[in-house]
Coordinates of C-alpha atoms in Angstrom, one line a residue:
M1 CA -34.2 -5.2 -36.5
K2 CA -37.2 -2.1 -37.0
R3 CA -38.9 -4.9 -39.0
L4 CA -38.8 -7.0 -36.1
L5 CA -39.8 -4.7 -33.5
A6 CA -42.6 -3.7 -36.0
S7 CA -44.1 -8.1 -36.3
V8 CA -43.4 -8.2 -32.2
S9 CA -45.7 -5.7 -31.8
L10 CA -48.4 -6.4 -34.4
V11 CA -48.6 -9.8 -33.3
A12 CA -48.9 -8.0 -29.8
L13 CA -51.5 -6.0 -31.0
L14 CA -53.9 -8.3 -32.9
S15 CA -53.4 -10.5 -30.0
A16 CA -55.4 -8.0 -27.6
C17 CA -57.8 -7.5 -30.4
A18 CA -58.3 -11.4 -30.2
L19 CA -60.0 -11.3 -26.9
T20 CA -63.3 -12.7 -26.4
P21 CA -66.2 -13.7 -23.7
E22 CA -65.8 -17.5 -24.0
P23 CA -68.1 -19.4 -21.6
F24 CA -68.2 -23.0 -20.7
T25 CA -69.2 -25.8 -23.0
Q26 CA -71.0 -28.5 -22.3
E27 CA -68.8 -31.0 -20.8
E28 CA -66.3 -28.4 -19.5
L29 CA -70.1 -27.6 -17.0
A30 CA -70.2 -31.1 -17.0
A31 CA -66.5 -32.6 -15.8
Q32 CA -67.0 -29.4 -13.6
S33 CA -70.2 -31.2 -11.9
T34 CA -68.6 -34.5 -11.8
A35 CA -65.9 -33.7 -10.4
D36 CA -67.3 -31.2 -7.5
R37 CA -69.9 -33.7 -6.8
S38 CA -67.2 -35.5 -6.1
D39 CA -66.0 -33.5 -3.4
M40 CA -68.3 -32.4 -1.6
F41 CA -68.9 -36.1 -0.3
Q42 CA -64.9 -37.0 0.0
G43 CA -63.5 -38.3 2.8
G44 CA -66.8 -38.5 4.4
E45 CA -67.4 -41.3 7.0
P46 CA -70.8 -43.9 5.8
L47 CA -73.6 -44.2 8.3
S48 CA -73.1 -47.5 10.7
G49 CA -75.4 -47.5 12.8
P50 CA -77.9 -45.8 14.3
L51 CA -76.7 -41.5 14.7
T52 CA -77.4 -40.2 18.0
V53 CA -77.9 -35.8 18.2
S54 CA -74.3 -36.1 19.5
E55 CA -72.9 -37.9 16.0
A56 CA -75.2 -36.1 13.9
I57 CA -73.8 -32.9 15.8
A58 CA -69.8 -34.0 14.9
R59 CA -70.2 -35.2 11.6
A60 CA -72.2 -31.6 10.5
L61 CA -68.6 -29.9 12.9
K62 CA -66.1 -32.0 10.4
F63 CA -67.9 -32.4 7.4
N64 CA -69.9 -29.3 6.8
L65 CA -69.2 -27.2 3.9
D66 CA -69.9 -24.5 5.1
K67 CA -68.3 -25.3 8.1
R68 CA -65.3 -26.0 6.8
S69 CA -65.4 -23.1 4.4
K70 CA -65.0 -20.4 7.6
M71 CA -62.3 -22.9 8.7
M72 CA -60.4 -22.2 5.2
E73 CA -61.2 -18.8 5.7
E74 CA -59.3 -18.5 8.7
A75 CA -56.6 -20.6 7.2
L76 CA -55.7 -17.7 4.8
A77 CA -56.6 -14.7 7.4
L78 CA -53.7 -16.6 9.3
G79 CA -51.6 -17.6 6.4
Q80 CA -51.4 -13.5 6.0
L81 CA -49.4 -13.0 9.7
D82 CA -46.6 -15.1 7.9
V83 CA -46.3 -13.2 4.6
D84 CA -46.5 -9.8 7.3
R85 CA -43.6 -10.9 9.1
F86 CA -41.4 -10.6 5.8
D87 CA -42.9 -7.3 4.6
L88 CA -41.4 -6.3 8.3
L89 CA -37.5 -6.9 7.0
P90 CA -35.6 -4.7 4.8
K91 CA -35.6 -5.4 1.2
L92 CA -33.6 -7.1 -0.6
T93 CA -33.4 -6.4 -4.3
A94 CA -31.6 -7.8 -6.5
N95 CA -31.1 -6.2 -9.9
A96 CA -28.7 -7.6 -13.6
G97 CA -29.0 -5.8 -16.7
Y98 CA -28.0 -6.4 -20.3
T99 CA -27.6 -4.0 -23.4
E100 CA -26.9 -2.8 -27.0
R101 CA -25.4 -0.8 -28.9
S102 CA -25.6 -0.2 -32.9
E103 CA -23.2 2.4 -32.5
P104 CA -20.4 3.3 -30.5
N105 CA -21.1 6.2 -27.8
A106 CA -18.2 8.2 -29.4
T107 CA -18.7 12.2 -28.1
R108 CA -16.1 15.2 -29.0
S109 CA -15.8 18.7 -27.1
R110 CA -16.4 21.7 -27.2
D111 CA -14.4 24.4 -25.6
L112 CA -16.5 26.4 -22.8
Y113 CA -15.3 29.2 -23.0
S114 CA -14.8 29.9 -27.2
Q115 CA -17.6 27.1 -28.3
T116 CA -14.6 26.4 -30.5
T117 CA -15.9 21.6 -31.0
S118 CA -12.7 19.3 -31.0
T119 CA -11.1 18.5 -34.5
S120 CA -9.6 15.9 -32.7
N121 CA -11.5 12.2 -33.2
P122 CA -14.3 10.9 -31.9
S123 CA -13.5 9.7 -28.7
Y124 CA -15.6 6.9 -26.0
S125 CA -15.6 5.8 -23.0
A126 CA -17.9 2.7 -22.8
D127 CA -18.8 -0.9 -24.9
R128 CA -21.0 -0.9 -27.1
F129 CA -22.3 -4.3 -24.6
A130 CA -22.9 -2.7 -21.4
R131 CA -23.3 -5.9 -18.4
T132 CA -24.3 -4.1 -15.0
A133 CA -25.5 -6.2 -11.4
D134 CA -26.2 -5.3 -7.9
L135 CA -27.4 -6.3 -4.7
T136 CA -29.1 -4.0 -2.7
M137 CA -31.0 -3.6 0.6
S138 CA -32.9 -1.2 2.0
W139 CA -34.9 -0.2 4.3
N140 CA -37.0 2.7 5.4
I141 CA -38.7 4.2 8.3
L142 CA -41.5 4.9 7.3
D143 CA -43.1 2.6 5.0
F144 CA -41.7 -0.4 8.2
G145 CA -44.1 1.2 10.9
L146 CA -47.2 1.7 8.6
T147 CA -46.2 -2.4 7.4
Y148 CA -46.3 -3.0 10.9
Y149 CA -49.7 -1.2 12.0
T150 CA -51.0 -2.9 8.5
A151 CA -50.1 -6.3 10.7
K152 CA -51.2 -5.7 13.3
S153 CA -54.6 -5.4 11.9
N154 CA -54.2 -8.6 10.1
T155 CA -53.1 -10.1 13.5
D156 CA -56.9 -8.3 14.4
R157 CA -58.5 -10.0 11.3
S158 CA -57.6 -13.6 11.4
L159 CA -59.1 -13.2 15.1
V160 CA -62.1 -11.7 13.2
A161 CA -62.4 -14.3 11.3
T162 CA -62.1 -16.7 14.5
E163 CA -65.1 -15.5 15.9
R164 CA -66.7 -15.8 12.0
R165 CA -66.2 -19.1 12.9
R166 CA -67.5 -19.4 15.7
K167 CA -70.5 -18.6 15.0
A168 CA -70.9 -20.7 12.0
V169 CA -70.5 -22.8 14.4
H170 CA -73.2 -21.8 16.9
N171 CA -75.4 -21.2 13.9
L172 CA -75.3 -24.9 13.0
I173 CA -75.7 -27.1 16.7
S174 CA -78.6 -24.7 16.8
E175 CA -79.7 -25.8 12.5
V176 CA -78.9 -29.8 13.7
R177 CA -80.3 -29.7 17.1
F178 CA -83.4 -28.5 15.2
A179 CA -83.1 -30.5 12.1
Y180 CA -82.6 -34.3 14.4
W181 CA -86.3 -33.7 15.9
R182 CA -87.8 -33.0 12.8
A183 CA -86.3 -36.2 11.3
A184 CA -86.9 -37.8 14.8
A185 CA -90.4 -36.8 14.3
Y186 CA -90.9 -38.7 10.5
Q187 CA -89.1 -41.7 11.4
T188 CA -92.2 -42.3 15.4
L189 CA -94.8 -40.8 12.8
K190 CA -94.1 -42.1 8.8
G191 CA -95.8 -45.8 9.6
D192 CA -98.6 -44.5 11.8
V193 CA -99.8 -41.9 9.7
E194 CA -99.6 -45.0 6.7
Q195 CA -101.7 -46.3 8.4
A196 CA -104.5 -43.8 9.6
V197 CA -103.5 -42.8 5.7
T198 CA -104.8 -46.1 4.7
E199 CA -107.5 -46.5 7.1
A200 CA -108.2 -43.6 6.2
R201 CA -109.6 -44.0 2.4
F202 CA -111.2 -47.9 3.0
A203 CA -113.7 -46.5 5.0
L204 CA -114.1 -42.7 2.4
D205 CA -114.9 -45.7 -0.3
K206 CA -116.6 -47.5 1.6
A207 CA -118.7 -44.6 2.6
R208 CA -119.6 -44.2 -0.8
L209 CA -120.2 -47.3 -0.9
V210 CA -123.1 -47.2 1.6
E211 CA -123.9 -44.4 0.0
R212 CA -124.3 -45.6 -3.5
E213 CA -126.7 -47.8 -2.2
N214 CA -128.3 -45.2 -0.4
L215 CA -127.9 -47.5 3.4
K216 CA -127.9 -44.1 5.2
A217 CA -129.4 -40.5 4.7
P218 CA -127.8 -38.0 1.6
A219 CA -126.7 -35.3 4.4
E220 CA -125.7 -37.9 6.9
S221 CA -123.5 -40.1 4.2
L222 CA -122.0 -36.9 2.8
R223 CA -121.1 -35.5 7.0
Y224 CA -119.4 -38.6 7.0
Q225 CA -117.3 -38.6 4.0
K226 CA -116.7 -34.8 4.9
S227 CA -115.2 -35.8 7.9
L228 CA -113.0 -38.4 6.8
L229 CA -111.5 -36.5 3.9
E230 CA -110.7 -33.7 6.7
T231 CA -109.4 -35.8 8.7
L232 CA -107.6 -37.6 5.1
R233 CA -106.1 -33.4 4.2
Q234 CA -104.8 -33.3 8.2
L235 CA -102.7 -36.8 8.2
T236 CA -102.0 -35.6 4.2
A237 CA -100.3 -32.2 5.5
I238 CA -98.4 -34.1 8.2
Q239 CA -96.6 -36.0 5.5
Q240 CA -95.6 -33.3 3.7
E241 CA -94.8 -31.6 6.8
L242 CA -92.2 -34.1 7.6
S243 CA -91.5 -34.2 4.2
T244 CA -88.1 -32.3 3.7
A245 CA -87.0 -32.9 7.5
R246 CA -84.8 -36.5 6.6
I247 CA -83.4 -34.0 3.2
E248 CA -82.6 -31.4 5.8
L249 CA -81.1 -33.3 8.0
A250 CA -79.3 -35.2 5.5
A251 CA -77.4 -31.8 4.1
L252 CA -76.4 -30.8 7.6
I253 CA -74.1 -33.3 7.9
N254 CA -73.1 -33.7 4.8
V255 CA -74.9 -36.8 3.2
A256 CA -75.8 -37.2 0.1
P257 CA -79.7 -36.2 -0.4
G258 CA -81.9 -39.7 -0.4
T259 CA -79.4 -41.7 1.6
E260 CA -81.7 -43.8 4.1
I261 CA -80.9 -42.3 7.6
R262 CA -81.7 -43.7 10.8
L263 CA -81.4 -42.1 14.3
A264 CA -81.4 -43.1 17.6
V265 CA -84.9 -41.9 18.6
P266 CA -84.8 -41.8 23.4
D267 CA -88.0 -42.8 24.2
A268 CA -88.1 -40.0 26.6
M269 CA -87.5 -36.5 25.5
V270 CA -86.7 -34.4 28.5
P271 CA -86.7 -30.0 27.8
P272 CA -82.5 -29.0 29.3
D273 CA -82.1 -28.2 33.3
W274 CA -81.1 -24.3 33.2
T275 CA -80.9 -22.2 36.4
T276 CA -78.4 -20.1 35.6
S277 CA -79.4 -16.3 36.7
L278 CA -80.6 -13.5 34.4
E279 CA -77.1 -11.5 34.7
R280 CA -75.0 -14.4 35.5
M281 CA -76.1 -15.0 31.0
E282 CA -75.8 -11.5 30.3
E283 CA -71.8 -10.8 32.6
Q284 CA -70.8 -13.9 30.6
A285 CA -72.7 -12.9 27.3
F286 CA -70.4 -9.4 26.9
I287 CA -67.3 -12.1 27.7
G288 CA -67.8 -14.5 25.4
N289 CA -70.8 -13.4 22.4
P290 CA -68.8 -13.4 18.9
D291 CA -70.5 -10.6 17.0
L292 CA -69.4 -8.7 20.5
R293 CA -65.6 -9.4 20.3
E294 CA -65.6 -9.5 15.7
Q295 CA -66.5 -6.0 16.6
G296 CA -64.0 -5.7 19.7
Y297 CA -61.7 -6.4 17.1
L298 CA -62.2 -4.3 14.0
T299 CA -62.6 -1.2 16.8
R300 CA -59.1 -2.4 17.8
I301 CA -58.6 -2.0 14.1
S302 CA -59.9 1.5 13.2
V303 CA -57.2 2.6 16.5
D304 CA -54.4 0.7 14.0
D305 CA -55.7 2.6 10.8
T306 CA -55.1 6.3 13.2
K307 CA -52.2 5.8 14.4
K308 CA -51.6 5.2 10.1
A309 CA -52.6 8.2 9.5
I310 CA -50.9 10.2 11.7
I311 CA -47.4 8.1 10.7
R312 CA -47.6 9.0 6.8
M313 CA -47.6 12.3 7.8
L314 CA -44.2 11.9 8.8
P315 CA -41.8 12.1 6.2
G316 CA -39.5 9.0 5.4
V317 CA -35.9 7.8 5.8
T318 CA -34.7 4.9 3.9
F319 CA -30.9 3.4 4.3
S320 CA -29.7 1.5 2.0
A321 CA -25.8 -0.7 0.5
S322 CA -25.1 -1.9 -2.1
R323 CA -22.9 -4.1 -3.9
N324 CA -22.4 -2.9 -7.4
Y325 CA -21.0 -4.4 -11.0
D326 CA -19.9 -2.8 -14.3
Y327 CA -18.5 -4.9 -16.4
N328 CA -17.6 -1.5 -18.8
S329 CA -14.0 -2.3 -19.6
F330 CA -12.4 1.4 -20.1
L331 CA -13.4 1.2 -15.3
M332 CA -10.3 0.3 -12.9
D333 CA -12.8 -1.2 -10.9
N334 CA -15.4 -2.4 -11.6
H335 CA -16.8 -4.4 -8.5
W336 CA -17.7 -1.6 -5.4
Y337 CA -19.4 -1.1 -2.0
E338 CA -22.1 1.3 -2.1
A339 CA -23.8 2.9 1.1
G340 CA -26.4 5.5 1.5
T341 CA -29.2 7.3 3.1
K342 CA -31.4 9.3 2.0
L343 CA -34.8 11.2 3.5
T344 CA -38.5 11.8 1.4
W345 CA -40.6 13.8 3.0
N346 CA -44.7 13.6 0.3
L347 CA -46.1 17.5 1.2
M348 CA -49.2 16.2 -0.2
N349 CA -49.8 14.3 3.2
V350 CA -49.1 16.5 5.6
I351 CA -51.8 18.5 4.1
S352 CA -54.4 16.3 3.3
G353 CA -53.2 15.5 7.1
P354 CA -55.7 17.0 9.3
S355 CA -58.4 15.1 6.7
A356 CA -57.4 12.6 6.8
L357 CA -56.6 12.4 11.1
K358 CA -59.7 13.7 11.5
Y359 CA -61.7 10.2 8.8
A360 CA -59.5 8.6 10.8
Q361 CA -60.8 9.3 14.4
T362 CA -64.4 9.7 13.3
N363 CA -64.3 5.3 12.4
E364 CA -63.0 4.8 15.2
D365 CA -65.8 7.0 16.8
V366 CA -68.1 4.4 15.3
A367 CA -67.1 1.1 15.4
K368 CA -67.3 2.4 19.1
A369 CA -71.1 3.4 19.2
R370 CA -70.9 -0.4 16.7
R371 CA -70.2 -1.6 19.3
L372 CA -71.8 -0.1 22.4
A373 CA -75.4 -0.5 19.7
L374 CA -74.4 -4.5 19.4
R375 CA -73.7 -4.7 23.2
M376 CA -77.7 -3.7 23.4
A377 CA -78.4 -5.9 20.8
V378 CA -76.8 -8.7 22.8
L379 CA -78.2 -7.5 26.1
A380 CA -81.7 -7.3 25.2
Q381 CA -80.7 -11.1 22.8
V382 CA -80.3 -12.2 26.2
H383 CA -83.4 -11.6 27.5
V384 CA -84.9 -12.9 24.1
S385 CA -83.8 -16.6 24.4
E386 CA -84.2 -17.0 28.0
R387 CA -88.0 -16.1 27.7
Q388 CA -88.6 -17.7 24.2
F389 CA -86.1 -21.4 25.2
R390 CA -88.7 -20.7 29.2
N391 CA -92.2 -20.3 27.0
A392 CA -91.2 -23.2 24.5
T393 CA -90.0 -25.5 27.5
S394 CA -93.9 -25.0 28.5
Q395 CA -95.4 -25.7 25.4
F396 CA -93.1 -29.1 25.0
E397 CA -95.7 -30.0 28.9
Q398 CA -98.5 -28.7 27.9
S399 CA -97.7 -30.6 24.7
D400 CA -96.9 -33.8 26.0
E401 CA -99.8 -33.4 28.2
L402 CA -102.0 -33.3 25.5
W403 CA -100.4 -35.9 23.3
K404 CA -101.0 -38.5 26.1
V405 CA -104.7 -37.8 26.3
D406 CA -105.2 -37.9 22.9
K407 CA -102.8 -41.4 22.0
R408 CA -105.0 -42.6 25.6
L409 CA -109.0 -42.0 23.7
A410 CA -106.9 -43.2 20.7
E411 CA -107.1 -46.9 21.9
L412 CA -110.3 -46.0 23.3
S413 CA -111.7 -45.8 20.4
D414 CA -109.4 -48.8 19.3
A415 CA -111.9 -51.0 21.6
R416 CA -114.3 -49.2 20.8
A417 CA -114.6 -49.6 16.5
A418 CA -117.0 -52.2 15.4
N419 CA -117.6 -52.8 11.3
D420 CA -120.0 -50.3 11.4
A421 CA -119.9 -47.0 9.3
S422 CA -119.1 -43.9 12.9
G423 CA -117.6 -46.3 15.1
M424 CA -114.5 -46.3 11.7
L425 CA -114.5 -42.9 12.1
E426 CA -114.1 -42.0 15.1
R427 CA -111.3 -44.5 14.7
V428 CA -109.6 -43.4 11.9
A429 CA -110.3 -39.3 13.9
G430 CA -109.3 -40.0 16.9
H431 CA -105.8 -41.7 15.4
A432 CA -104.7 -38.6 13.1
S433 CA -105.8 -36.8 16.5
A434 CA -103.0 -38.5 18.4
I435 CA -100.6 -38.8 15.2
A436 CA -101.1 -34.8 15.4
S437 CA -100.5 -34.2 19.3
Q438 CA -97.8 -35.8 18.2
L439 CA -96.2 -34.1 15.2
R440 CA -96.6 -30.8 17.8
R441 CA -95.2 -32.5 20.1
F442 CA -92.1 -33.7 18.3
Q443 CA -91.6 -30.0 17.2
T444 CA -92.0 -28.1 20.3
Y445 CA -89.5 -30.3 22.1
A446 CA -87.9 -29.6 18.7
Q447 CA -87.9 -25.9 18.7
V448 CA -86.2 -26.4 23.4
E449 CA -83.4 -27.9 21.8
Q450 CA -83.2 -24.6 19.2
A451 CA -83.8 -22.4 21.5
Y452 CA -81.4 -24.1 23.4
A453 CA -78.7 -24.1 21.5
K454 CA -79.5 -19.9 20.4
M455 CA -79.3 -19.2 24.2
Q456 CA -75.5 -20.3 24.1
A457 CA -75.0 -18.9 20.9
T458 CA -76.1 -16.1 22.9
M459 CA -73.0 -16.0 25.7
G460 CA -71.0 -17.7 23.0
D461 CA -71.1 -20.7 25.8
D462 CA -68.5 -23.2 23.3
L463 CA -68.7 -26.9 22.5
L464 CA -67.1 -27.6 19.8
P465 CA -64.3 -29.3 22.0
D466 CA -60.5 -28.1 21.8
S467 CA -58.5 -31.3 22.5
V468 CA -60.0 -33.9 20.8
A469 CA -58.6 -34.7 17.6
A470 CA -60.6 -33.4 14.0
H471 CA -59.9 -36.6 12.3
D472 CA -61.7 -39.1 14.5
L473 CA -65.2 -39.0 14.6
P474 CA -66.1 -41.4 18.0
A475 CA -64.2 -39.0 20.2
L476 CA -65.3 -37.0 18.6
S477 CA -69.2 -37.8 18.7
A478 CA -68.8 -39.4 22.4
A479 CA -67.0 -35.3 23.1
I480 CA -69.8 -33.7 21.9
A481 CA -72.5 -36.3 24.3
Q482 CA -70.3 -35.1 27.7
R483 CA -70.8 -31.8 26.8
L484 CA -74.1 -31.6 26.6
E485 CA -74.6 -33.2 29.9
R486 CA -73.2 -30.5 31.1
W487 CA -74.0 -27.8 29.0
G488 CA -74.9 -24.4 30.6
R489 CA -74.0 -26.0 33.5
D490 CA -70.0 -25.5 34.1
L491 CA -69.3 -21.3 32.7
P492 CA -66.1 -19.8 33.0
A493 CA -65.8 -18.1 36.2
V494 CA -65.9 -14.2 35.0
A495 CA -63.4 -11.5 36.6
A496 CA -65.1 -9.0 39.3
A497 CA -65.6 -6.0 37.8
P498 CA -64.5 -2.2 39.0
A499 CA -66.9 -1.9 42.1
A500 CA -69.8 0.9 40.6
P501 CA -71.8 3.6 42.7
P502 CA -74.7 2.2 44.5
V503 CA -78.2 2.8 42.7
P504 CA -81.5 2.4 44.7
G505 CA -83.8 -0.3 44.1
T506 CA -83.2 -3.4 41.7
F507 CA -81.3 -3.4 38.4
S508 CA -79.1 -4.4 35.8
L509 CA -77.0 -4.2 33.6
L510 CA -80.1 -3.6 30.6
D511 CA -80.9 -0.4 33.4
K512 CA -77.6 1.2 32.4
L513 CA -76.8 0.7 28.8
P514 CA -79.5 3.7 27.0
H515 CA -77.6 6.2 28.2
W516 CA -74.8 4.5 25.8
L517 CA -76.7 4.6 23.1
G518 CA -78.7 8.9 23.4
G519 CA -81.1 8.3 25.6
E520 CA -83.8 6.5 26.9
D521 CA -85.3 7.9 23.8
E522 CA -82.7 5.8 21.6
A523 CA -82.7 2.7 23.3
P524 CA -86.1 1.3 22.0
R525 CA -84.8 1.6 18.8
V526 CA -81.4 -0.1 19.0
V527 CA -83.8 -3.1 21.0
A528 CA -86.5 -3.0 17.8
Q529 CA -82.9 -4.2 15.7
V530 CA -82.7 -6.9 17.2
S531 CA -84.5 -9.6 15.4
D532 CA -83.1 -8.6 12.3
R533 CA -79.6 -8.7 14.7

């Protein structure tokens, strides 16, 4: 037996010493890469026609990998609730044991007063082979209280995961709308840009031929070539800027890069009509903003932590009941029931309790301060996002007018173009100017769509419908198309707040918050952090 134990101990020691880092081999990395690449695009539906804005958003919401990870985090948090329900129940423990002695547990008795050892033969009252078992149910009131508030905190954490998923959806919709219109610009302008580049290169070759044959003055010929090269540089910059638009959109809708994506670009681009007042937007943002809701749940978690700190200072009472089995042949009853109550009190928790309680209360105050600061930031962000939308709309209208003028000028230059060098230069320059104006038109409209989506995200107005089956992509796309038509026009009603005391002059929620943050001097610092948030 000693040799066996020594051998087992030696093998365990050598196994522990033999642990060394093992990096992945090239074959393992290649196999993992192949499997992950297959899983990345698994379950995606192939593109079957021109892609609309609503279908692009639906595909992103259904197949985007970041969105999937947020949904899995939310499911994981909800799964923790099922685990916490079982932690609230009493503990039911089953134990079984087997021991064996090499010699019987024999003893002699000794006289208490004379300290004389008995000369009779030793005796024992237990078998060399002991088998025991018991089934015990126990319930600690203190542990139940701590587990209860831990479970409550975990329910709030699941709601935090839900709000983070909502925020991820809002950001994803904003990115998809911006990338879609950049890709639309690429699809619309690709042919025109390539044709203009070809014409510019042809005119440049012709100008160099004129220079070599001395058909014009060198200075005039060089100035002409410089103008063509500037135009060619402008067209090349447009090509480079638009070359990544389709790749970005493919990544958002989880389509393999390089896939040919045809977009259903509408003939007219009309900015969304937004007539909601700033006061109404402020009220909606205070209720629906995901960051504010998340911070509210975190504040509630800090309150539960304070209650847990109070409970830890209390004594714990444990109730237990068990059914026991002992197969000792010397016992008269090998099976019996047992019940008991135990009171335990960790006095160190009582000593450290005030400090722990002070820390918990400070944490609660910090959470509240963060919530108020975040309200101020969200309030400012409402005004910022609304102003960005108005500015982007104004920029688009100006770009649209400029594009119409440049388009007409290009048509006039085509009508006047001749075979001479100056006519070719005017034609190429006119086309380049029209293409650049149309590119700015698409870019400003993409900024309008992005600003509109960010404004909705700030208010927490969800686009994703809750009643559409997640596996039905056409139905999801149709529902999103309907929601896009009326998005922001039917904001949910806000419950009326208690009447505030009259304030002289014009006021808004922005006027009421600075004193929450420590006065007028502190408020601008918080507002300055809006862009970082």
